[in-house]
Coordinates of C-alpha atoms in Angstrom, one line a residue:
Chain A
M9 CA 15.9 7.5 40.6
N10 CA 16.1 4.7 37.4
K11 CA 13.2 6.2 35.5
I12 CA 11.1 8.7 35.7
D13 CA 8.0 10.2 37.7
V14 CA 5.2 10.3 36.0
A15 CA 5.3 10.3 32.1
C16 CA 2.5 12.6 30.0
I17 CA 1.1 11.9 26.9
I18 CA -1.0 13.1 24.4
D19 CA -2.7 12.0 21.0
D20 CA -5.7 11.3 20.0
D21 CA -4.8 7.7 18.9
P22 CA -5.4 5.1 20.7
I23 CA -3.0 2.5 18.8
F24 CA 0.3 5.2 19.3
I25 CA -1.5 5.9 23.5
F26 CA -1.9 1.7 23.6
G27 CA 2.3 1.4 22.3
A28 CA 3.1 4.1 23.8
K29 CA 2.8 2.9 27.7
R30 CA 3.7 -0.2 26.8
M31 CA 6.9 0.2 24.9
M32 CA 7.2 2.4 29.0
E33 CA 6.5 -0.8 29.9
L34 CA 9.1 -3.1 28.6
S35 CA 11.9 -0.6 28.9
D36 CA 10.8 0.7 32.1
F37 CA 10.5 4.5 31.2
C38 CA 7.9 4.9 34.0
K39 CA 6.7 4.4 37.5
S40 CA 3.0 6.1 36.3
F41 CA 1.8 7.4 33.0
M42 CA -1.3 10.5 32.2
V43 CA -2.9 10.1 29.8
F44 CA -5.3 13.4 27.4
K45 CA -6.9 12.6 23.4
N46 CA -6.5 15.8 22.9
G47 CA -4.7 19.6 24.2
Q48 CA -8.2 20.8 26.3
E49 CA -8.4 17.9 27.5
A50 CA -5.1 17.8 28.8
L51 CA -4.9 21.8 30.0
N52 CA -8.0 21.4 32.2
N53 CA -6.7 18.7 33.8
L54 CA -2.7 19.6 34.0
K55 CA -3.9 23.1 34.8
P56 CA -5.1 22.4 38.7
I57 CA -2.9 19.1 39.4
M58 CA 0.5 22.0 38.6
I59 CA -0.7 24.6 40.7
S60 CA -1.7 22.1 43.8
G61 CA 2.4 20.7 43.0
E62 CA 0.7 17.2 43.0
D63 CA 2.0 14.4 40.6
V64 CA 3.5 16.5 37.8
P65 CA 4.8 14.7 35.2
D66 CA 8.1 15.5 34.6
I67 CA 7.4 14.6 30.7
I68 CA 5.0 15.4 28.5
L69 CA 5.1 13.1 25.1
L70 CA 2.7 16.1 22.9
D71 CA 1.0 15.8 19.8
I72 CA 1.1 18.2 16.9
N73 CA -2.1 16.8 14.9
M74 CA -4.7 16.4 16.8
P75 CA -9.0 17.7 17.1
I76 CA -10.2 20.1 19.6
M77 CA -7.4 21.3 19.9
D78 CA -4.0 20.4 18.6
G79 CA -0.3 20.7 19.5
W80 CA 0.3 24.5 19.3
E81 CA -2.8 25.6 20.7
F82 CA -2.1 23.5 23.9
L83 CA 1.9 25.0 23.7
D84 CA 0.8 29.0 24.3
E85 CA -1.1 28.4 26.1
F86 CA 0.8 25.7 28.3
V87 CA 3.2 28.4 28.6
K88 CA 1.0 30.5 30.5
I89 CA 1.1 28.3 32.9
A90 CA 3.5 29.6 36.5
S91 CA 5.2 26.5 36.6
H92 CA 5.6 25.4 33.0
K93 CA 9.6 25.2 33.5
L94 CA 9.2 22.9 34.8
I95 CA 8.0 19.9 32.5
T96 CA 9.6 18.9 29.8
I97 CA 8.5 18.8 26.3
Y98 CA 8.9 16.2 24.2
I99 CA 6.6 16.5 20.4
V100 CA 6.0 12.8 18.7
S101 CA 4.3 13.2 15.7
S102 CA 4.0 11.4 11.9
S103 CA 4.4 15.0 10.7
I104 CA 8.0 15.5 8.6
D105 CA 7.2 18.6 7.1
P106 CA 9.5 21.1 7.4
V107 CA 7.0 23.6 8.9
D108 CA 6.8 21.6 11.5
L109 CA 10.0 21.4 11.6
N110 CA 10.9 24.7 11.9
R111 CA 7.5 26.0 14.6
A112 CA 9.3 23.8 16.3
K113 CA 11.9 25.2 16.9
H114 CA 11.2 28.2 18.3
Y115 CA 9.7 27.0 21.6
K116 CA 11.8 27.1 24.3
T117 CA 9.6 24.9 26.5
I118 CA 10.4 22.0 23.0
S119 CA 12.8 19.9 24.4
N120 CA 12.9 17.1 21.1
Y121 CA 11.2 16.3 17.8
I122 CA 10.7 13.1 17.9
I123 CA 8.8 12.3 14.3
K124 CA 7.0 8.8 15.3
P125 CA 7.3 5.7 15.1
I126 CA 8.2 5.8 18.7
S127 CA 10.8 3.3 19.5
T128 CA 12.7 1.5 23.0
D129 CA 15.7 3.3 22.4
T130 CA 14.3 6.7 21.7
L131 CA 12.7 6.2 25.3
K132 CA 16.1 5.2 26.4
E133 CA 18.0 8.2 25.1
I134 CA 15.0 10.3 26.6
L135 CA 15.2 8.5 30.0
E136 CA 18.8 9.1 30.1
I137 CA 18.9 13.2 29.8
E138 CA 15.8 13.2 31.0
L139 CA 18.0 11.0 34.8
S140 CA 21.0 12.9 34.2
K141 CA 19.8 16.2 34.6
Chain B
M20 CA 0.7 85.0 -86.8
S21 CA -3.1 85.2 -85.0
I22 CA -3.2 88.2 -83.7
P23 CA -5.3 90.4 -86.4
N24 CA -3.2 92.8 -88.2
T25 CA -5.0 96.4 -86.4
Q26 CA -3.7 95.4 -83.2
K27 CA -0.9 97.5 -81.3
K28 CA 2.2 96.6 -81.1
S29 CA 2.5 96.9 -77.7
S30 CA -0.5 95.1 -77.5
I31 CA 1.1 92.5 -78.6
D32 CA 3.6 92.4 -76.8
L33 CA 1.0 92.4 -73.4
L34 CA -1.4 89.8 -75.4
D35 CA 2.6 87.0 -76.0
F36 CA 3.0 88.4 -72.3
I37 CA -0.3 87.2 -70.8
Q38 CA -0.5 84.3 -73.2
E39 CA 3.1 82.7 -72.5
R40 CA 2.1 83.4 -68.7
A41 CA -1.2 81.3 -68.6
S42 CA 0.2 78.5 -71.2
I43 CA -2.9 79.9 -73.0
G44 CA -2.0 80.4 -77.1
T45 CA -4.8 81.2 -79.6
W46 CA -5.1 79.9 -83.1
E47 CA -7.5 81.1 -86.3
Y48 CA -9.1 78.9 -89.7
N49 CA -11.0 80.6 -92.4
P50 CA -12.5 77.9 -93.7
T51 CA -12.6 79.9 -97.1
S52 CA -9.1 80.7 -97.6
T53 CA -8.5 77.3 -95.6
I54 CA -5.6 79.2 -93.5
L55 CA -4.8 77.4 -90.0
N56 CA -2.8 80.2 -87.5
W57 CA -0.8 79.5 -84.7
S58 CA 0.3 81.0 -82.1
T59 CA 3.7 81.4 -81.1
Q60 CA 1.9 80.2 -77.5
T61 CA 0.3 77.5 -79.1
K62 CA 3.1 76.2 -81.2
K63 CA 5.4 75.3 -78.2
I64 CA 2.9 74.0 -76.5
H65 CA 2.5 71.7 -79.7
E66 CA 6.6 71.3 -80.1
V67 CA 6.9 72.2 -82.7
P68 CA 9.8 75.2 -84.3
L69 CA 8.2 78.3 -84.3
D70 CA 8.4 79.0 -88.5
Y71 CA 5.8 75.7 -88.4
K72 CA 3.4 76.2 -90.3
P73 CA 0.6 74.0 -89.8
N74 CA -2.7 73.1 -91.7
V75 CA -6.5 72.0 -90.7
E76 CA -5.0 68.3 -92.0
M77 CA -1.6 68.7 -89.9
G78 CA -3.4 70.3 -86.6
L79 CA -5.3 67.2 -86.1
A80 CA -3.4 64.5 -86.6
F81 CA -1.8 66.1 -83.0
Y82 CA -4.3 64.5 -80.8
K83 CA -3.9 61.5 -79.5
E84 CA -6.1 58.6 -82.3
G85 CA -9.0 57.3 -80.5
Y86 CA -11.1 58.5 -78.3
S87 CA -8.9 62.6 -78.3
R88 CA -9.0 62.8 -82.1
D89 CA -12.2 61.9 -82.8
T90 CA -13.9 64.7 -80.4
I91 CA -11.5 67.2 -81.6
S92 CA -13.2 65.6 -85.4
T93 CA -16.8 66.3 -85.4
L94 CA -16.7 68.8 -82.5
F95 CA -14.7 70.8 -85.0
T96 CA -16.7 70.0 -88.2
N97 CA -19.6 71.1 -86.1
C98 CA -18.8 74.4 -84.9
I99 CA -17.7 75.8 -89.1
E100 CA -20.8 73.6 -90.4
N101 CA -23.5 74.6 -87.4
H102 CA -21.4 77.0 -86.7
D103 CA -21.5 75.0 -82.1
T104 CA -18.9 76.3 -79.9
F105 CA -16.8 74.4 -78.2
D106 CA -14.4 73.8 -75.0
V107 CA -13.5 69.9 -74.4
E108 CA -10.1 68.5 -71.9
I109 CA -8.6 66.2 -74.3
Q110 CA -5.1 64.6 -75.2
I111 CA -2.5 65.4 -78.1
I112 CA 1.2 64.2 -78.3
T113 CA 3.8 66.7 -78.7
H114 CA 5.5 67.0 -81.4
T115 CA 8.7 66.0 -79.5
G116 CA 6.5 62.7 -79.1
K117 CA 5.2 64.0 -75.7
E118 CA 1.6 62.7 -74.2
K119 CA 0.1 65.4 -72.9
W120 CA -3.4 66.9 -71.8
V121 CA -4.4 70.6 -73.9
R122 CA -8.3 72.8 -73.7
T123 CA -9.4 72.9 -76.9
I124 CA -11.8 75.8 -77.2
G125 CA -13.0 76.8 -80.4
T126 CA -16.3 80.1 -81.7
P127 CA -17.9 80.3 -84.9
I128 CA -17.8 84.2 -85.7
V129 CA -20.5 84.0 -88.2
E130 CA -21.7 85.9 -91.5
N131 CA -24.4 85.4 -93.4
H132 CA -25.8 82.1 -91.7
K133 CA -21.9 81.3 -92.9
C134 CA -18.5 80.5 -91.0
I135 CA -16.0 82.6 -92.6
L136 CA -13.7 82.2 -89.0
V137 CA -13.1 79.5 -86.0
Q138 CA -11.6 81.8 -83.7
G139 CA -10.2 78.9 -80.5
L140 CA -7.5 79.8 -77.1
F141 CA -5.3 76.2 -76.9
Q142 CA -4.0 75.7 -73.2
D143 CA -1.9 73.3 -71.5
I144 CA -4.0 71.6 -69.1
D145 CA -1.4 68.8 -68.8
K146 CA -0.4 69.9 -64.3
K147 CA -3.4 70.5 -63.5
A148 CA -5.2 67.2 -65.2
K149 CA -2.4 64.9 -64.3
N150 CA -3.2 66.3 -60.3
S151 CA -6.9 65.6 -60.4
K152 CA -6.6 63.1 -62.5
E153 CA -3.7 62.4 -59.7
L154 CA -6.6 62.9 -57.4
A155 CA -9.1 61.8 -57.8
Y156 CA -7.0 57.9 -58.3
K157 CA -5.6 58.3 -54.9
E158 CA -9.7 58.5 -53.2
L159 CA -10.9 56.3 -55.3
L160 CA -7.8 54.2 -53.7
L161 CA -8.8 55.0 -50.1
R162 CA -12.8 54.0 -51.6
K163 CA -11.9 51.2 -52.2
T164 CA -9.3 50.1 -48.6
F165 CA -12.0 51.7 -46.8
E166 CA -14.8 50.2 -48.6
T167 CA -12.6 46.2 -48.2
A168 CA -11.2 47.1 -45.7
L169 CA -11.1 43.6 -43.3
V170 CA -11.6 46.6 -39.9
G171 CA -14.7 47.6 -40.3
M172 CA -15.2 51.2 -40.0
A173 CA -17.1 53.7 -40.0
I174 CA -17.2 58.0 -40.2
V175 CA -19.4 59.1 -37.9
D176 CA -20.7 62.6 -37.6
L177 CA -20.9 64.0 -33.5
E178 CA -23.9 63.2 -33.0
G179 CA -23.0 59.8 -33.6
N180 CA -25.2 59.6 -37.3
W181 CA -23.4 57.7 -40.0
I182 CA -21.8 59.6 -42.8
D183 CA -20.4 56.6 -44.2
I184 CA -20.0 53.1 -42.8
N185 CA -18.4 50.0 -45.1
K186 CA -19.2 46.2 -45.7
S187 CA -16.7 44.8 -42.5
L188 CA -18.3 46.7 -40.6
C189 CA -21.8 46.2 -41.6
N190 CA -20.7 41.8 -41.9
T191 CA -19.3 42.4 -37.9
F192 CA -22.2 43.9 -36.0
G193 CA -24.8 41.1 -39.1
Y194 CA -26.7 43.9 -40.0
S195 CA -27.4 44.7 -43.7
R196 CA -25.8 48.9 -44.7
E197 CA -29.3 49.5 -45.1
E198 CA -30.8 48.6 -42.1
I199 CA -27.5 49.6 -40.5
E200 CA -27.9 52.9 -42.4
N201 CA -31.3 53.5 -39.6
L202 CA -30.0 52.8 -36.7
S203 CA -27.3 55.4 -34.8
F204 CA -23.4 54.8 -33.2
M205 CA -25.4 54.4 -29.6
D206 CA -28.7 51.8 -31.3
L207 CA -25.5 49.0 -31.6
T208 CA -23.3 49.8 -27.9
H209 CA -23.8 47.9 -24.9
P210 CA -26.2 50.0 -23.1
D211 CA -24.3 49.4 -20.0
D212 CA -20.2 51.1 -22.6
L213 CA -22.3 53.6 -24.0
R214 CA -21.6 55.9 -20.8
K215 CA -18.1 55.5 -20.7
D216 CA -18.5 56.1 -25.1
Y217 CA -19.7 59.3 -24.3
K218 CA -17.6 60.4 -22.1
A219 CA -14.9 59.6 -24.5
M220 CA -16.1 61.8 -26.8
M221 CA -16.2 64.6 -25.2
K222 CA -13.1 64.2 -24.6
L223 CA -11.8 63.8 -28.3
I224 CA -14.2 67.2 -29.4
S225 CA -12.4 69.1 -26.3
G226 CA -8.9 68.1 -27.3
K227 CA -8.5 66.5 -23.7
I228 CA -7.4 63.3 -26.0
D229 CA -6.6 62.9 -29.6
H230 CA -7.7 59.1 -29.6
Y231 CA -9.2 56.5 -27.8
E232 CA -9.6 52.8 -28.2
V233 CA -11.2 51.2 -25.6
E234 CA -11.6 46.9 -25.1
Q235 CA -16.0 46.6 -25.1
R236 CA -19.3 44.9 -26.2
Y237 CA -21.7 45.7 -28.5
I238 CA -25.0 44.4 -29.7
C239 CA -25.8 42.6 -32.9
K240 CA -28.5 42.6 -35.6
K241 CA -30.0 38.7 -33.2
G242 CA -29.2 40.5 -30.1
K243 CA -26.6 39.1 -29.0
T244 CA -23.6 40.1 -27.4
I245 CA -19.9 40.4 -28.9
W246 CA -16.4 42.0 -28.1
A247 CA -14.6 44.5 -30.5
K248 CA -11.8 46.6 -30.3
L249 CA -12.8 49.6 -31.1
S250 CA -10.8 52.7 -32.4
T251 CA -11.8 56.2 -32.6
S252 CA -9.8 59.8 -33.5
L253 CA -11.4 63.0 -34.8
V254 CA -10.4 64.3 -37.7
R255 CA -10.8 68.7 -37.6
D256 CA -11.3 71.3 -39.7
D257 CA -7.6 73.4 -40.9
H258 CA -9.5 75.5 -38.7
G259 CA -9.2 73.1 -35.5
K260 CA -13.3 72.9 -35.1
P261 CA -14.0 69.1 -35.5
V262 CA -15.6 67.7 -38.5
H263 CA -16.8 64.2 -38.0
F264 CA -16.0 60.9 -35.8
V265 CA -13.1 57.7 -38.2
A266 CA -14.1 55.0 -36.0
Q267 CA -12.4 50.9 -36.1
I268 CA -14.1 48.3 -34.7
N269 CA -12.5 44.8 -35.1
D270 CA -14.5 42.3 -33.3
V271 CA -12.4 40.2 -30.7
S272 CA -15.6 37.6 -29.3
Q273 CA -13.1 35.2 -29.5
I274 CA -9.7 36.1 -28.8
V275 CA -11.5 37.9 -25.3
E276 CA -13.7 34.2 -25.4
T277 CA -10.3 32.1 -26.1
S278 CA -8.0 34.1 -22.9
K279 CA -11.8 33.4 -21.3
K280 CA -11.0 30.1 -21.3
V281 CA -7.3 30.5 -21.1
N282 CA -8.0 31.8 -17.6
Q283 CA -10.6 29.5 -16.8
L284 CA -8.2 26.5 -18.1
L285 CA -5.0 28.3 -15.8
E286 CA -7.4 28.0 -12.6
T287 CA -8.3 25.6 -12.4
T288 CA -5.4 23.6 -13.4
E289 CA -3.9 25.7 -10.5
D290 CA -6.4 24.7 -8.1
Q291 CA -6.1 21.4 -9.0
N292 CA -2.9 21.0 -8.8
K293 CA -3.2 23.2 -5.2
R294 CA -5.7 20.3 -4.4
L295 CA -3.4 17.2 -5.8
L296 CA 0.2 19.0 -3.3
N297 CA -2.8 19.5 -0.7
F298 CA -3.9 15.4 -1.8
A299 CA -0.5 14.5 -1.5
H300 CA 0.7 16.4 1.8
I301 CA -2.2 14.6 3.6
V302 CA -2.7 10.7 2.4
S303 CA 1.5 11.0 3.1
H304 CA 1.0 12.4 6.8
N305 CA -1.5 10.0 7.2
L306 CA -0.6 6.7 5.5
R307 CA 3.1 7.9 7.8
S308 CA 0.8 7.8 11.2
H309 CA -0.7 4.3 10.4
Y310 CA 3.0 3.0 9.1
G311 CA 4.3 4.5 12.4
N312 CA 1.3 2.6 14.6
L313 CA 1.9 0.0 12.6
D314 CA 6.4 0.1 13.1
M315 CA 6.5 0.3 16.4
L316 CA 3.4 -2.8 17.4
L317 CA 5.3 -5.1 15.6
D318 CA 8.6 -3.6 17.6
I319 CA 5.8 -4.3 20.2
I320 CA 4.8 -7.7 19.7
K321 CA 7.9 -9.0 19.7
M322 CA 9.4 -8.6 22.8
D323 CA 6.2 -9.0 23.7
L324 CA 5.3 -11.6 22.2
P325 CA 8.5 -13.2 20.6
E326 CA 7.0 -17.1 19.9
T327 CA 4.0 -15.3 17.9
T328 CA 7.9 -13.8 15.5
D329 CA 8.8 -17.8 14.8
N330 CA 7.5 -18.5 11.8
E331 CA 7.1 -17.6 8.3
I332 CA 4.6 -15.0 8.3
F333 CA 6.2 -13.0 10.6
P334 CA 9.7 -11.8 8.5
L335 CA 7.1 -11.2 5.6
V336 CA 4.7 -9.2 7.8
E337 CA 7.5 -6.6 9.0
Q338 CA 9.5 -6.1 5.5
A339 CA 6.0 -5.2 4.0
V340 CA 5.4 -2.4 6.7
S341 CA 8.8 -1.8 6.3
H342 CA 8.3 -1.7 2.2
L343 CA 4.9 0.9 2.9
G344 CA 7.0 3.5 5.6
E345 CA 9.6 3.8 2.3
T346 CA 6.7 4.7 0.2
V347 CA 5.8 6.3 1.9
A348 CA 9.2 8.2 2.5
N349 CA 9.1 8.4 -0.9
L350 CA 5.7 10.3 -1.2
N351 CA 6.5 12.7 0.5
E352 CA 9.5 13.3 -1.1
V353 CA 7.8 14.2 -3.6
A354 CA 5.3 16.1 -2.5
A355 CA 7.7 18.2 -0.6
I356 CA 9.8 18.9 -3.8
N357 CA 6.8 19.9 -5.7
I358 CA 5.4 21.9 -3.2
Q359 CA 8.4 23.4 -1.9
K360 CA 8.3 26.3 -4.2
D361 CA 11.8 29.2 -3.5
L362 CA 14.6 26.7 -4.0
N363 CA 17.7 27.6 -2.6
T364 CA 19.5 26.9 -5.2
E365 CA 23.8 27.9 -5.7
P366 CA 26.2 27.1 -7.4
L367 CA 27.8 24.1 -7.3
N368 CA 30.8 22.7 -8.6
L369 CA 29.8 19.1 -10.5
S370 CA 33.0 18.2 -10.5
K371 CA 33.8 18.6 -6.3
C372 CA 29.9 16.4 -6.0
L373 CA 30.5 14.3 -8.5
N374 CA 33.8 12.3 -6.6
G375 CA 31.1 12.6 -3.6
A376 CA 28.7 10.7 -4.9
I377 CA 31.1 8.1 -5.8
S378 CA 33.2 8.1 -1.8
S379 CA 29.9 8.1 -0.6
I380 CA 29.4 4.1 -3.3
S381 CA 32.5 3.3 -3.0
A382 CA 32.0 0.3 -1.5
M383 CA 29.3 -0.7 -3.8
I384 CA 31.6 0.4 -6.6
L385 CA 34.0 -2.1 -5.2
E386 CA 32.2 -5.3 -5.1
S387 CA 30.6 -5.3 -7.6
K388 CA 33.9 -4.9 -10.0
T389 CA 32.2 -1.8 -11.5
T390 CA 34.7 0.8 -14.2
L391 CA 34.1 4.0 -14.2
S392 CA 35.4 6.4 -15.8
V393 CA 34.7 9.9 -15.3
N394 CA 35.6 13.3 -17.7
I395 CA 34.0 16.4 -16.4
N396 CA 36.4 19.7 -16.0
P397 CA 36.6 20.5 -12.8
E398 CA 36.1 23.7 -13.0
Q399 CA 32.5 23.6 -13.6
Y400 CA 30.3 24.6 -12.3
I401 CA 26.0 24.3 -12.4
I402 CA 23.5 26.3 -10.1
G403 CA 21.4 23.6 -8.1
V404 CA 20.8 22.7 -4.8
P405 CA 23.3 20.3 -2.9
A406 CA 20.6 17.9 -1.0
Y407 CA 18.8 17.1 -4.9
L408 CA 22.0 17.6 -7.4
D409 CA 23.4 14.5 -4.7
S410 CA 20.8 12.5 -4.8
I411 CA 19.7 12.8 -8.2
I412 CA 23.9 11.9 -9.1
L413 CA 23.6 9.6 -7.2
N414 CA 20.3 7.1 -8.5
F415 CA 22.0 7.1 -12.2
L416 CA 25.0 5.7 -11.4
T417 CA 23.4 3.2 -9.2
N418 CA 20.5 2.3 -11.9
A419 CA 23.5 1.9 -13.7
I420 CA 25.1 -0.6 -11.9
K421 CA 22.1 -2.0 -10.7
Y422 CA 21.0 -3.0 -14.4
K423 CA 23.7 -4.1 -16.0
K424 CA 24.3 -7.2 -17.8
P425 CA 23.6 -10.2 -16.0
N426 CA 27.3 -12.2 -15.3
V427 CA 29.3 -8.8 -16.5
P428 CA 30.4 -6.4 -14.2
A429 CA 29.3 -2.3 -15.4
N430 CA 30.4 0.2 -17.3
I431 CA 30.0 3.7 -16.4
E432 CA 31.3 6.8 -19.0
I433 CA 30.5 10.4 -17.6
S434 CA 31.4 13.7 -19.2
T435 CA 29.9 16.8 -20.5
T436 CA 29.0 19.3 -22.6
I437 CA 27.7 22.1 -23.3
K438 CA 24.6 22.9 -24.9
N439 CA 23.5 27.2 -24.3
D440 CA 22.4 28.0 -20.7
F441 CA 22.8 24.0 -19.9
V442 CA 25.6 21.2 -18.5
V443 CA 24.3 19.1 -20.5
L444 CA 26.0 15.6 -17.6
Q445 CA 26.2 11.8 -19.8
V446 CA 25.4 8.8 -17.8
K447 CA 26.4 6.0 -20.8
D448 CA 26.4 3.0 -19.7
Y449 CA 27.1 -0.4 -21.2
G450 CA 24.2 -2.2 -19.2
Q451 CA 20.3 -4.2 -20.2
G452 CA 19.3 -1.0 -21.5
I453 CA 15.4 -0.2 -22.0
D454 CA 12.9 -0.7 -24.3
L455 CA 11.3 3.0 -24.8
K456 CA 8.9 2.8 -27.6
K457 CA 8.0 0.2 -25.4
Y458 CA 8.4 2.0 -21.7
G459 CA 10.1 5.5 -22.8
E460 CA 6.6 7.4 -22.2
K461 CA 6.3 5.2 -17.8
L462 CA 10.4 5.4 -17.2
F463 CA 9.5 8.2 -15.9
G464 CA 6.6 8.0 -14.3
M465 CA 5.8 6.8 -10.8
Y466 CA 6.6 3.2 -9.6
K467 CA 7.1 2.2 -12.6
T468 CA 9.8 -0.6 -13.2
F469 CA 11.6 -2.2 -16.4
H470 CA 14.1 -5.0 -14.6
K471 CA 13.3 -7.7 -12.8
H472 CA 15.4 -6.6 -10.3
D473 CA 15.2 -7.0 -6.2
D474 CA 15.5 -3.7 -5.6
S475 CA 13.7 -2.7 -8.5
R476 CA 11.6 0.1 -6.4
G477 CA 10.8 2.8 -9.1
L478 CA 10.2 5.8 -7.3
G479 CA 13.6 5.9 -8.3
L480 CA 13.8 7.8 -11.8
F481 CA 10.2 10.0 -11.1
I482 CA 12.1 11.8 -7.7
T483 CA 15.3 12.5 -9.9
K484 CA 12.7 13.9 -12.6
N485 CA 10.8 15.9 -9.9
Q486 CA 14.5 16.9 -8.5
V487 CA 16.0 17.9 -12.2
E488 CA 13.4 20.0 -13.3
A489 CA 13.0 21.3 -9.8
I490 CA 16.4 23.7 -10.8
G491 CA 15.4 24.1 -14.0
G492 CA 16.9 21.2 -15.7
K493 CA 16.0 18.0 -18.0
I494 CA 16.6 14.6 -18.7
E495 CA 16.5 13.1 -22.2
V496 CA 17.7 10.0 -22.4
E497 CA 18.8 7.3 -25.1
S498 CA 18.4 3.4 -24.9
E499 CA 18.8 0.0 -26.5
V500 CA 18.0 -2.9 -24.8
Q501 CA 21.1 -5.0 -24.6
V502 CA 24.2 -1.9 -25.7
G503 CA 23.5 0.2 -23.3
T504 CA 21.4 4.0 -21.9
T505 CA 22.3 6.8 -22.0
F506 CA 21.3 9.7 -19.5
Y507 CA 21.9 12.9 -20.4
I508 CA 21.0 15.4 -17.8
Y509 CA 20.4 19.9 -18.6
L510 CA 21.9 21.3 -15.8
K511 CA 21.7 25.5 -15.9
T512 CA 25.4 26.1 -16.0
H513 CA 27.2 28.8 -13.8
E514 CA 28.7 31.3 -15.4

């Protein structure tokens, strides 16, 4: 296996989604995507998927500042799902606020905090880590 | 002797005793024989020898010239001619030249409508007179003080009626004395503060407190409310019974108004500051996300559509986006410095920090052939944040190198002096210099550059100033165009 099966992007910015998808395609990152525009939408869709165990995403790229349900709220709900540990979560945010960076450290489910913009190099690094697991 | 010869010896002694103890002498004048007799005590009061033989002229001459002598002459003549008794308090000048207050009493003894003898008393009342005069003077002084005091003062009875008020009190409330006399203390006090006032008065009377001070509202003649400071104390008689209140009223409206304004300003400023920081935060954050997208899209274009990048415009777009990124980063940094309230400052070895900064740009120093001379006590410690101090030193060094004179390598001298609680780090260059008259005020402003230089962005000094101030220091500058610039960086000393 040299690709991630399913990558999930939770972000409200269509430009970022377009860019991230294209970057992933260009760097041969994953076989398929799952995109949600905010935490609530993601939670609503991810819950049944995780219960059924089919097409569960391997990683989630999670934005912090989103309408309706932001990244932190999503995380608080997400850790209540039984099988959440199967999924690696990366925070991908343009916030360089130390408050956000520190807060991220308090979540065990968060594997890393990536400051936007993301590059193909970053994606390659993530891929290496994920594939070596 | 003035004592009639018929008196017995023992009674003469008693009379002498009384005369001496009471400082009262006697005298006697016979208009027919014109003989004047003074008793021993009378002589003592005049401070003349006991064998002194006075006559009328000599006697009158002892009275102080002017009012005293004129008065006694008239009264004495009146006594003999019109048979009027006199009793007067006037002054004499004694034989030894002392001024004395005396009481002289004279009574005519009349036979067949003719005065045959004048008998009189002569009393030394100097002490008493002086005391009462002094008292009168003190009273006058007190009254004047009361009347002319700039503080409004009032003496108020236990029911709140005026006993006495001064001019300032009238002025404070804008009433005339007559008008205010028809009002009571309660009429002037703001209704909302009256209850509190009344309670305090009761406490004063009951002895729970011995004075009372409060800032409260009063109503002026025109109905305007003023703020005044009231200080009240209670005067009691010798038996501890309350007699009256003494109140001082000081108009503090202006002070209250001013402090209100100051507080409002402070609040507004704090509020604006908060909003500004919040704004900077949001702006920098939002700008960051847009910049991130732009940068990402450029990356994609390069990979996806390499043919579109092979032109003059694409590299410029790339450059613009990269500059945008830097600006946003700087903005973030400034906002971060200002937002952070509790900095983790620590003692730092200035020399070590300086050497660290120098070695990190050693390539730049070598390449530019910069001469650097450093003269710093290796044991000098300052209070700061490592990252800030590093950035501060680096900024001044790189600036000095950047703004060197064209065609001449930079020459930088670094030294320190101690000024009170500060270590002043001096960074002197012999570079282009800055026209402080033109740019002085803008020197540390955001995005101000003074030199045409590829690399000047103008944010460096602004951030540096913020960082220096954040660790409790300040920056001063001396500069002359074509001569050079010296920056004085005040850093808090660590003992």
